[in-house]
Coordinates of C-alpha atoms (C1' of nucleotides) in Angstrom, one line a residue:
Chain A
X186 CA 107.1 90.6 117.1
X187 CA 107.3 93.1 119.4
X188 CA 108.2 96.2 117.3
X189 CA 105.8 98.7 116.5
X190 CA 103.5 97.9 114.1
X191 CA 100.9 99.7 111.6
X192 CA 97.6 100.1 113.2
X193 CA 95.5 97.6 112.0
X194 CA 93.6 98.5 109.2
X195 CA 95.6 101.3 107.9
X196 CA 97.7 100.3 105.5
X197 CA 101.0 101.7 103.9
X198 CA 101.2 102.6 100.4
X199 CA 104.5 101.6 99.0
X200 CA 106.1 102.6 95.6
X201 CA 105.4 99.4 93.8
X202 CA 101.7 100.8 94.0
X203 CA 102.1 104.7 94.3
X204 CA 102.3 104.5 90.1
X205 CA 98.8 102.9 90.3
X206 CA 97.7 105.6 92.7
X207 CA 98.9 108.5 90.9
X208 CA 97.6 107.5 87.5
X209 CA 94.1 106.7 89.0
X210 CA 94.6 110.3 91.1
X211 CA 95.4 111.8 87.6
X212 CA 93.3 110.3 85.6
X213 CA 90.2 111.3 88.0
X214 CA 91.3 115.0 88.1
X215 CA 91.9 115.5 84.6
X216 CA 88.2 115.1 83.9
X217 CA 86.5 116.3 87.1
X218 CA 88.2 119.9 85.8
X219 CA 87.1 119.5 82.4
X220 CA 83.8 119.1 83.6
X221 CA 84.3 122.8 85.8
X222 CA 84.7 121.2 89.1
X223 CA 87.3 123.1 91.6
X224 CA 89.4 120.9 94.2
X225 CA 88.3 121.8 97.8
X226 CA 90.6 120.7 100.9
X227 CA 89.0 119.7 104.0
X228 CA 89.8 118.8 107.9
X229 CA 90.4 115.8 108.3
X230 CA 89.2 116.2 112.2
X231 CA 85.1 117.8 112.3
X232 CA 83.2 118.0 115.3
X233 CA 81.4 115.0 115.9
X234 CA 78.2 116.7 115.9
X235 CA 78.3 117.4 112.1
X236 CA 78.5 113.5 111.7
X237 CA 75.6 112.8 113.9
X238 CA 73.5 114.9 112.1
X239 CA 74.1 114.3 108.4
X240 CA 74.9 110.6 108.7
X241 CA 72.1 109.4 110.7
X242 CA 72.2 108.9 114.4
X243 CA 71.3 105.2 113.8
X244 CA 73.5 104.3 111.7
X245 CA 76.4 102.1 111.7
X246 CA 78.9 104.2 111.0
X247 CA 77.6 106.7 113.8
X248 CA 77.0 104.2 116.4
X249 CA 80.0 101.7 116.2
X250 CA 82.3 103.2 113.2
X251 CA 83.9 106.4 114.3
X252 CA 86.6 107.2 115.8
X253 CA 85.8 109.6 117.7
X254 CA 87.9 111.7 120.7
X255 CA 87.7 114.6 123.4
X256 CA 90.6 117.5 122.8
X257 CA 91.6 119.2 125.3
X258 CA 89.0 121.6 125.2
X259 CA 86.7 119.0 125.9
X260 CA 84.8 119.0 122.7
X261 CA 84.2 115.6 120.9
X262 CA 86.1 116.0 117.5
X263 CA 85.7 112.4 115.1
X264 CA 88.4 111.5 112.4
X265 CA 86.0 112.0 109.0
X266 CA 84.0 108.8 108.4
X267 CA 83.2 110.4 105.0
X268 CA 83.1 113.2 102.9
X269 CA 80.3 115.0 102.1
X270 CA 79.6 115.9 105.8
X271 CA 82.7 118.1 105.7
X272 CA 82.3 119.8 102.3
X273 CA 78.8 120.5 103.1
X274 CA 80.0 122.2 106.4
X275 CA 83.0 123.8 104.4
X276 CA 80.7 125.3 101.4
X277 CA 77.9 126.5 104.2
X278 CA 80.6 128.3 106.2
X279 CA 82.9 129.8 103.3
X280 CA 79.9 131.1 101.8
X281 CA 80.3 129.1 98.4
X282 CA 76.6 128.6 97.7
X283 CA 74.9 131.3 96.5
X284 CA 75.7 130.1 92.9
X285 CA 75.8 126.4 91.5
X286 CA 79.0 125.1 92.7
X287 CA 80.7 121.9 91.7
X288 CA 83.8 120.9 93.8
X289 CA 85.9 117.5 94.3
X290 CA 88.0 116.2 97.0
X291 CA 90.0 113.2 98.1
X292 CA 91.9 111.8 100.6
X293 CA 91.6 109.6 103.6
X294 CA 88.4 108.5 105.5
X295 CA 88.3 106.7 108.5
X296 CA 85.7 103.5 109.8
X297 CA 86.6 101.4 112.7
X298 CA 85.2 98.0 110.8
X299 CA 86.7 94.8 110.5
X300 CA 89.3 95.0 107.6
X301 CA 89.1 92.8 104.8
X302 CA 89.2 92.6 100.9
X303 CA 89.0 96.2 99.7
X304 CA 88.2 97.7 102.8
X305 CA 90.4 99.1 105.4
X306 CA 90.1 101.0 108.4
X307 CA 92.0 104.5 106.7
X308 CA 90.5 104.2 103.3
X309 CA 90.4 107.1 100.7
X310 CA 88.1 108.8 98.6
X311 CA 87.7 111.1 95.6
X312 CA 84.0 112.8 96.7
X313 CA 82.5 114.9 93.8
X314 CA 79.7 117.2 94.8
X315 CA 77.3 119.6 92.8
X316 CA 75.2 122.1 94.9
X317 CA 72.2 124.4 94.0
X318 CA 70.5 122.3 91.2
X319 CA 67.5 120.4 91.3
X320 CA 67.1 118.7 88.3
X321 CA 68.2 115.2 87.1
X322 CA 70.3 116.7 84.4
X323 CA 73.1 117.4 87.1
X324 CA 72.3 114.0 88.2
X325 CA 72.9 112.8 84.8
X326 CA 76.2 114.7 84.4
X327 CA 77.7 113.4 87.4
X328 CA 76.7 110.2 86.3
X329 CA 78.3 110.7 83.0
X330 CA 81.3 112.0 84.0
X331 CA 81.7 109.2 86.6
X332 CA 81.3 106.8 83.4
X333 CA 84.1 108.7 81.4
X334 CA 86.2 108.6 84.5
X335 CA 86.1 104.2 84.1
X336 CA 86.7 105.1 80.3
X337 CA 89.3 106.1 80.5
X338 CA 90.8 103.9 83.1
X339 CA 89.9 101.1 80.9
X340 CA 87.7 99.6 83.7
X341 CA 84.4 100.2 81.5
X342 CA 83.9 96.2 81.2
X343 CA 84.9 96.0 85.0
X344 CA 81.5 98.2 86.0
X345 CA 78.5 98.4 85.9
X346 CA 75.8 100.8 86.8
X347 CA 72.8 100.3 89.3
X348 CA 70.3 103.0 89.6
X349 CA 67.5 103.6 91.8
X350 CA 65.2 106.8 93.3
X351 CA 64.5 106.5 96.9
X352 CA 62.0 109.5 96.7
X353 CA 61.2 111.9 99.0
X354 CA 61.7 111.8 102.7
X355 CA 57.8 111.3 103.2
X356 CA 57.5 108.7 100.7
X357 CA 60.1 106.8 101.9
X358 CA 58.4 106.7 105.5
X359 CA 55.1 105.7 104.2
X360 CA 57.1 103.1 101.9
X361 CA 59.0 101.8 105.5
X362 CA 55.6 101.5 107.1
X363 CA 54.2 99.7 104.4
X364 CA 56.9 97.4 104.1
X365 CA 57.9 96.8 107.7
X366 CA 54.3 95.6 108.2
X367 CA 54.6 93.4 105.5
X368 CA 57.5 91.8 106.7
X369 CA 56.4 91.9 110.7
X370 CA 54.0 89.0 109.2
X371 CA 56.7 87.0 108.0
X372 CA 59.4 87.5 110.8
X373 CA 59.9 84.5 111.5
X374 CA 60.9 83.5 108.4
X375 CA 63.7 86.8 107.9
X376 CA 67.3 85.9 108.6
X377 CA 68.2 86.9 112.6
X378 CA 70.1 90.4 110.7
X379 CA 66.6 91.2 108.8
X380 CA 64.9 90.8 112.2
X381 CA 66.9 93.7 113.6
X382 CA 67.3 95.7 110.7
X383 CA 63.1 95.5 111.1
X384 CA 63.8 97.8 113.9
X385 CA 66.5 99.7 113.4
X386 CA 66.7 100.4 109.2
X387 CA 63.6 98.5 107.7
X388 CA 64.6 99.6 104.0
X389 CA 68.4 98.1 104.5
X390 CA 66.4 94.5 104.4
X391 CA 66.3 95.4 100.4
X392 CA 70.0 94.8 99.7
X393 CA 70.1 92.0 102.1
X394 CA 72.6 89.1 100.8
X395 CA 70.4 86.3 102.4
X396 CA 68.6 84.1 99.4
X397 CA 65.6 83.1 101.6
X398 CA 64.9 87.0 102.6
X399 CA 65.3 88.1 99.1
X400 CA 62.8 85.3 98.1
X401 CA 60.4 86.7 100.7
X402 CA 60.9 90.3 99.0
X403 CA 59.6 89.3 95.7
X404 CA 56.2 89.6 97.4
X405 CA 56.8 92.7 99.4
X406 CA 55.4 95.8 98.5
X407 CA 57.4 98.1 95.6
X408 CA 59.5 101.2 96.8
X409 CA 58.8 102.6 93.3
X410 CA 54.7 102.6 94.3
X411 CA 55.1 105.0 97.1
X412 CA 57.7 107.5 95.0
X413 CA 56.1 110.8 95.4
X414 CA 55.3 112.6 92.1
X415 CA 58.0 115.0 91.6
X416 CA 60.6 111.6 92.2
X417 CA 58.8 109.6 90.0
X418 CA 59.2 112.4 87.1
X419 CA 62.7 113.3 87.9
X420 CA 63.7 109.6 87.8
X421 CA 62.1 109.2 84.4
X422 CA 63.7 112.3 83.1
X423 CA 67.0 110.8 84.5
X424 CA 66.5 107.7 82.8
X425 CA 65.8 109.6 79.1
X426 CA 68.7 112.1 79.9
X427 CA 71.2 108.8 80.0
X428 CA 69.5 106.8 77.2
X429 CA 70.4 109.8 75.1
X430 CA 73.6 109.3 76.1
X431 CA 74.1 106.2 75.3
X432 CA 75.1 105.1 79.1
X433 CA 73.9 102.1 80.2
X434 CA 72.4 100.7 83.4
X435 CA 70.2 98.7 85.3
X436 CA 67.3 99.6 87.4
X437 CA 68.0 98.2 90.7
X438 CA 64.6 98.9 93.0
X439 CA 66.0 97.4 96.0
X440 CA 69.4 99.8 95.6
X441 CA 69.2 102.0 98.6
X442 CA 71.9 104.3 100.8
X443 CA 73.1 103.4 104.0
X444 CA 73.4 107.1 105.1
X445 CA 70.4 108.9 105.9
X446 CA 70.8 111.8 103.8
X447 CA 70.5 110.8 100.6
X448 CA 66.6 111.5 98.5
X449 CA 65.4 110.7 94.9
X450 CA 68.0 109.5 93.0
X451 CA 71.0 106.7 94.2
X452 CA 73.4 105.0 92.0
X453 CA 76.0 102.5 92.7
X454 CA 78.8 101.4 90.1
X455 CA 79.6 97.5 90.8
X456 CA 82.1 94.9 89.9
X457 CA 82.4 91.2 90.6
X458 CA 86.2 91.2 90.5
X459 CA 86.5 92.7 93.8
X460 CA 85.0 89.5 96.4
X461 CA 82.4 91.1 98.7
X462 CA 83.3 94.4 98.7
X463 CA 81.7 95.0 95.2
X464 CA 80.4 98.8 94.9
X465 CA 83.5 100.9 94.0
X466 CA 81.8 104.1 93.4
X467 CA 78.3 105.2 94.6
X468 CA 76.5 108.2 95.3
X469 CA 73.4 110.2 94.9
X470 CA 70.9 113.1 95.7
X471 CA 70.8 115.0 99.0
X472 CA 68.6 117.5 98.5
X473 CA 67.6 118.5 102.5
X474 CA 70.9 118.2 103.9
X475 CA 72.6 121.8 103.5
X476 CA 69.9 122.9 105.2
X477 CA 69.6 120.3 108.0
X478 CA 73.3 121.3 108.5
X479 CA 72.4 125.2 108.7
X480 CA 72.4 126.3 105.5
X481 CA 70.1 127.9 103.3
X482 CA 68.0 125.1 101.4
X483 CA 70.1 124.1 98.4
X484 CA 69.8 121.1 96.8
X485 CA 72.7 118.8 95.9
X486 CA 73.8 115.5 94.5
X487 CA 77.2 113.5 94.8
X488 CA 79.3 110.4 94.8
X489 CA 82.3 108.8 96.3
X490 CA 84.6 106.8 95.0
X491 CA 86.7 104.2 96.8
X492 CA 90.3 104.1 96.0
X493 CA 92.1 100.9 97.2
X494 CA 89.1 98.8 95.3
X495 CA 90.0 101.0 92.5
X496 CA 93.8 100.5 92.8
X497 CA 92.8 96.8 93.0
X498 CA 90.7 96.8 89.8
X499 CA 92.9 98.2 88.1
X500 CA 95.6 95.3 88.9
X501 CA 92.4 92.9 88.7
X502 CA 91.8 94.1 85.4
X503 CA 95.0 94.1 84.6
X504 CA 95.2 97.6 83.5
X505 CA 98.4 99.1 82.5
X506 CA 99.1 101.8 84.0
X507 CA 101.5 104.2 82.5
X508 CA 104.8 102.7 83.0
X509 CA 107.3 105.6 85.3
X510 CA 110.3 107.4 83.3
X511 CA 112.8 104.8 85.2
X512 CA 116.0 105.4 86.2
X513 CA 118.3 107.2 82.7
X514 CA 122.0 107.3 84.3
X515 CA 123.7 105.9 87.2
X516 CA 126.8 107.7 88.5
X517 CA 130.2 105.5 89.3
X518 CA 132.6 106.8 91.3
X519 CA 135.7 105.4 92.6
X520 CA 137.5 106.9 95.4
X521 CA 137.5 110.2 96.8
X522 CA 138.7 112.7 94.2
X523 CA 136.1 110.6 92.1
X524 CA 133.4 111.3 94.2
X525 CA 134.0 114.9 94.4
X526 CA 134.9 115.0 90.8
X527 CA 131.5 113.5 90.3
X528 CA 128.9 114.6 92.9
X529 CA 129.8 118.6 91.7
X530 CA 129.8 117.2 87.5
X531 CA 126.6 115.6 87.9
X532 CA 125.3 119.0 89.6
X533 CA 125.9 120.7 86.3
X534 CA 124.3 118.6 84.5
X535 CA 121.1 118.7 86.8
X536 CA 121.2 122.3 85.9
X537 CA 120.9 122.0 82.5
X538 CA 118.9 118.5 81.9
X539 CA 116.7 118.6 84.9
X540 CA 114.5 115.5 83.7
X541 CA 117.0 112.8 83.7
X542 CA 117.1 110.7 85.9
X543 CA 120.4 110.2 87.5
X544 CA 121.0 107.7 90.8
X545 CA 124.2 108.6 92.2
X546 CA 126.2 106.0 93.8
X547 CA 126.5 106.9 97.3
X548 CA 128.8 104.7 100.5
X549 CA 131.3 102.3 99.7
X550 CA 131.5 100.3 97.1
X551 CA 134.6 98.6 94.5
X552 CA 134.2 99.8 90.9
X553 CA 132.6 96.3 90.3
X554 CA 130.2 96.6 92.6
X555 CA 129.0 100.1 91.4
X556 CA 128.4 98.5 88.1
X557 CA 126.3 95.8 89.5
X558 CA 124.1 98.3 91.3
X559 CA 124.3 100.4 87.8
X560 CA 122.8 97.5 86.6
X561 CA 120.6 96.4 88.5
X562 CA 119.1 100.1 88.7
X563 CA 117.6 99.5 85.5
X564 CA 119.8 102.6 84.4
X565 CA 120.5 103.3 80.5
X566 CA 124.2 104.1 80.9
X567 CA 126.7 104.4 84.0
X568 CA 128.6 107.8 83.8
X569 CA 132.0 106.2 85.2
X570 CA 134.3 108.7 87.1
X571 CA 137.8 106.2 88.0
X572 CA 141.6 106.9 88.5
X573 CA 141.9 108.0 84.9
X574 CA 139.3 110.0 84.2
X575 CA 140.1 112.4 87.0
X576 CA 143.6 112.3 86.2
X577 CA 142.7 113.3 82.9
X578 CA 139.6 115.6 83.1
X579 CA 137.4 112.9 81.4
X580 CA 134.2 110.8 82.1
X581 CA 133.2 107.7 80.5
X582 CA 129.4 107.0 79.2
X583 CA 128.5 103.5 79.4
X584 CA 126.1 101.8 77.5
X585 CA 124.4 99.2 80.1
X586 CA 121.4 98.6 77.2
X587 CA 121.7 98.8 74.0
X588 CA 123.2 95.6 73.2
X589 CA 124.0 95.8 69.3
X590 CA 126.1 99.4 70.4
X591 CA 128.2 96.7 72.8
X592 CA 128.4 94.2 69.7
X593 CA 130.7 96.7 67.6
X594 CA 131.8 98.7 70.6
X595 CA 132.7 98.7 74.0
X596 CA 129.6 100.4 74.3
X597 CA 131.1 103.2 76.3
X598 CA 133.1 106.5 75.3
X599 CA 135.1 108.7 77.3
X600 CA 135.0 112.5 76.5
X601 CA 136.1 115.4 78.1
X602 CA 134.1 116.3 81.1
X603 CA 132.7 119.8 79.3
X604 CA 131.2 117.4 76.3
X605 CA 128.9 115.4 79.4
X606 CA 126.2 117.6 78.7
X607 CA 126.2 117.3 75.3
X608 CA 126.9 113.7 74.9
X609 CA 123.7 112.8 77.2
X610 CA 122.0 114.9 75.1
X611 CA 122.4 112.4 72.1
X612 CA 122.4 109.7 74.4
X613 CA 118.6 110.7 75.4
X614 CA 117.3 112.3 72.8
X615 CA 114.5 109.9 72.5
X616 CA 113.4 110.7 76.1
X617 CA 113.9 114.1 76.1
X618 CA 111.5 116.1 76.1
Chain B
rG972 C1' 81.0 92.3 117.3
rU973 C1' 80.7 86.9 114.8
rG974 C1' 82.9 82.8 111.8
rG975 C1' 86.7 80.1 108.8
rC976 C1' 91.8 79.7 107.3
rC977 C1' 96.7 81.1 108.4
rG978 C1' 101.5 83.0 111.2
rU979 C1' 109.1 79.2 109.8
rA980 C1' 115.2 83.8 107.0
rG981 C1' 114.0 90.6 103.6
rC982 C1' 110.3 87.9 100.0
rU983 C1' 107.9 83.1 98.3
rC984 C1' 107.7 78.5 100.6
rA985 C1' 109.5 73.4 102.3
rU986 C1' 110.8 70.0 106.2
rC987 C1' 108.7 66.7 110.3
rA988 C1' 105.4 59.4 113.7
rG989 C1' 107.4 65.5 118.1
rG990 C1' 114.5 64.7 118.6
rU991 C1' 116.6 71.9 119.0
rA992 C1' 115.5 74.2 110.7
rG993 C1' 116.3 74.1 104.7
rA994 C1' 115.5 75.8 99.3
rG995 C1' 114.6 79.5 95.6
rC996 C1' 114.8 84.7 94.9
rA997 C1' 117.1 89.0 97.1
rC998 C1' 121.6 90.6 99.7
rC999 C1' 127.3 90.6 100.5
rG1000 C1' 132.1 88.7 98.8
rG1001 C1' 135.2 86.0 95.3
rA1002 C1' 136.5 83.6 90.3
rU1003 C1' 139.1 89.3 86.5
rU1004 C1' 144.8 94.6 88.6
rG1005 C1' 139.1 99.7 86.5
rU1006 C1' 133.9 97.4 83.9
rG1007 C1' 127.5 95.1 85.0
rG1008 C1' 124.1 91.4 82.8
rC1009 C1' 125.2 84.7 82.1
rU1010 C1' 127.8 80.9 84.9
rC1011 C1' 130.5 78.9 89.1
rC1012 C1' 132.2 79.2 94.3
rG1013 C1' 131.6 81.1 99.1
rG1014 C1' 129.1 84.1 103.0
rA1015 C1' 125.7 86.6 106.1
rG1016 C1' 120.8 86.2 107.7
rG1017 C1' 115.7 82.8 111.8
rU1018 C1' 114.9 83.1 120.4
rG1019 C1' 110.0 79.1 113.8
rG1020 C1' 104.4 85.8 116.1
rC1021 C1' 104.2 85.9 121.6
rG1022 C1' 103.0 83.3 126.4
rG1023 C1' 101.8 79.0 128.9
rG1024 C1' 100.9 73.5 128.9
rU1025 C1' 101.8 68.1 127.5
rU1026 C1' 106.7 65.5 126.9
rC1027 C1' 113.1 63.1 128.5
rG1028 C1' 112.6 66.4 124.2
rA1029 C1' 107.9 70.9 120.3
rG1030 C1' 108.4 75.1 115.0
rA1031 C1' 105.6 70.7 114.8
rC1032 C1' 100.4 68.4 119.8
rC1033 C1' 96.9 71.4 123.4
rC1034 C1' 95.2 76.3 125.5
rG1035 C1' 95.5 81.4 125.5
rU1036 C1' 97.0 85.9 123.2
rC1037 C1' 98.5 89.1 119.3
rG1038 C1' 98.7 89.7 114.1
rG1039 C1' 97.3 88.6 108.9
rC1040 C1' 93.8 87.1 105.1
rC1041 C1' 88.8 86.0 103.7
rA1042 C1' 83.6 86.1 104.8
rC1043 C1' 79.2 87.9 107.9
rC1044 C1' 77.7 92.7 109.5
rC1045 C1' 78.3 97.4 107.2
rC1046 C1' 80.1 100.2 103.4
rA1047 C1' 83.7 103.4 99.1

RNA sequence: GUGGCCGUAGCUCAUCAGGUAGAGCACCGGAUUGUGGCUCCGGAGGUGGCGGGUUCGAGACCCGUCGGCCACCCCA
């Protein structure tokens, strides 16, 4: 085909699955306020440079991933591969973090990959993010409230979480030496991505999906040796802080980030429902990075969660979601008196019951027709506006549901016009609120 | 960037040793002069992704290209 298409990659969103979205939307920001956090609203467009430096100039998403652009100033602007970048930039330059400060976004993120199951190339995000405290009990709060979040989505048998501390920068980099020389002895036997990784992101090797490369790992020296003191207590503290609570997880010590930010603690929540794109939510500590980006040193911890593998666990799991009010009256009208008669009635009634939900018929159509598309609508009753009911100053109320009403009845009425109001009233008193 | 599978009506799919396409659903109309759902009848709708090649003849075979899906990579 010729016409113009989507870009590839970035998908509509139609109103089968909008209901989906807006319960999971809902849901997320019911509890994110509950738990004090304040919605921020961020560019969608940042200067590249902020990218480059939080992400990781060797990373993927820096080197190959971003969409990035000139304006016409000249300056290099890139469509946001992620969050955090941003809000970090935001809280920096608005001044927001003198005191603790919790804050939540969402909204689309951009990453020029290969699209396939549950990932796209305009994906969104809901990114929480807790500045100025240090200690794991805001790790364990986010954490927690991440956990409530699947609660009560009904997805807590869908997840499950995977924990790990990283450690401090320094540790880390004695860990990568330590392990990168480990493995330079055994190259040959790594799987041709390993080998470059060896160069480029030694600690990615970890999560590697190759069996033979994870059999040579068993062997490999521990990330958790190298953890620097302060890590090693915070992760422990963590770890009591979430027993307490009753929240379970598993220690995952080859779990690390792919951004370059993050320190101490990371978490991931998984599925297996989702094919290969199984992390649905992850996150962690990024204690240097307000400062890398200018700010005054403040430490911080967050997550992201990925909404399309969401949406899609939430069909996967076949989670209800709650079903919408549907469609309560459908206006027939015959003719053009009708019409007129009806389109200024049905005003009225707007006025005075503002939640129903009323379809009017609009273009051409024979009275039987109307009623088909009354019917098919899904609508309670058809408010029928004919010959008659002009002539006479009436309207007729049609039962298209309630089948015992059409067993002893016609199912319909026809009052005065001035009893509409009141008649729907009776008619939807169950819905009403 | 790499690999596998796929691309026929709005949707889901079929057909065929290669002889210029069909079903179901949806849509429109009729069977009832003002009454839907069920049933019956009829109708509209496809340059078979696009381009090239083989052939007397291709949606079916070959090549290319674009697009989709899934996987690798990477990540939410």
């Amino acid at each position: 085909m010729s016409n113009i298409r989507a870009v590839r990659g970035m998908n509509d969103i139609l109103p089968d699955e909008t209901p989906h979205w807006q319960h999971l939307e809902q849901t997320v920001s019911r509890v994110l306020s509950s738990y004090g956090y304040g919605e921020i609203r961020l560019p969608l467009v940042e200067s590249t440079r902020l990218f480059k430096r939080s992400i990781g100039e060797v990373t993927d998403i820096v080197e190959k991933e971003m969409y990035s652009f000139d304006d016409r100033n000249g300056d290099s602007l890139t469509l946001r591969p992620e969050g955090t970048a941003g809000c970090v930039r935001a809280a920096i330059q608005q001044g927001l973090l003198g005191v603790p400060q919790r804050l939540w976004y969402a909204g689309p993120m951009f990453r020029y990959e290969r699209p396939q199951k549950g990932r796209q190339r305009q994906f969104h995000q809901i990114g929480v993010e807790a500045f100025g405290v240090p200690t794991p009990d805001m790790d364990a709060e986010i954490i927690l409230l991440s956990a409530r979040i699947w609660r009560q989505l009904g997805l807590v048998d869908s997840v499950a979480l995977q924990l790990n501390s990283i450690g401090s920068s320094s540790a880390r980099q004695a860990y990568r030496s330590a392990l990168v020389e480990y493995l330079q002895q055994r190259e040959d036997a790594l799987d041709e991505d390993s080998q470059r990784r060896l160069h480029s992101n030694p600690l990615r090797i970890l999560d590697s999906k190759n069996p033979q490369t994870q059999a040579l790992l068993d062997g490999a020296p521990a990330l958790a040796d190298f953890l620097d003191e302060e890590s090693r207590d915070d992760f422990a503290r963590l770890r009591e802080l979430l027993d307490a609570a009753g929240q379970r997880y598993v220690v995952n010590a080859r779990l690390v980030r792919g951004l370059d930010y993050y320190n101490k603690t990371v978490f991931e929540w998984v599925t297996d429902r989702l094919g290969a794109q199984g992390t649905v939510c992850a996150g962690g500590r990024y204690d240097g990075l307000v400062e890398q980006l200018g700010g005054k040193p403040t430490p911080a911890v967050g997550f992201a969660m990925g909404m399309e593998r969401l949406v899609l666990l939430l069909l996967e799991s076949a989670q209800a979601v709650p079903a919408g009010r549907g469609v309560d009256a459908y206006v027939v009208a015959v003719g053009e008196a009708a019409q007129r008669e009806a389109l200024a009635a049905v005003e009225a009634v707007r006025d005075k019951l503002g939640e129903l939900v009323i379809l009017q018929h609009t273009g051409a159509g024979s009275f039987k027709s109307q009623l088909k598309k009354a019917d098919k609508s899904g609508a309670r009753v058809a408010l029928i506006w004919g010959e008659d009911e002009v002539a006479n100053g009436k309207v007729t109320i049609k039962q298209l549901r309630d089948q015992a009403a059409q067993v002893d009845n016609p199912g319909q009425q026809t009052v005065p016009r001035e009893h509409l109001e009141a008649t729907l009233v009776a008619a939807f008193a169950d819905r009403m609120g």
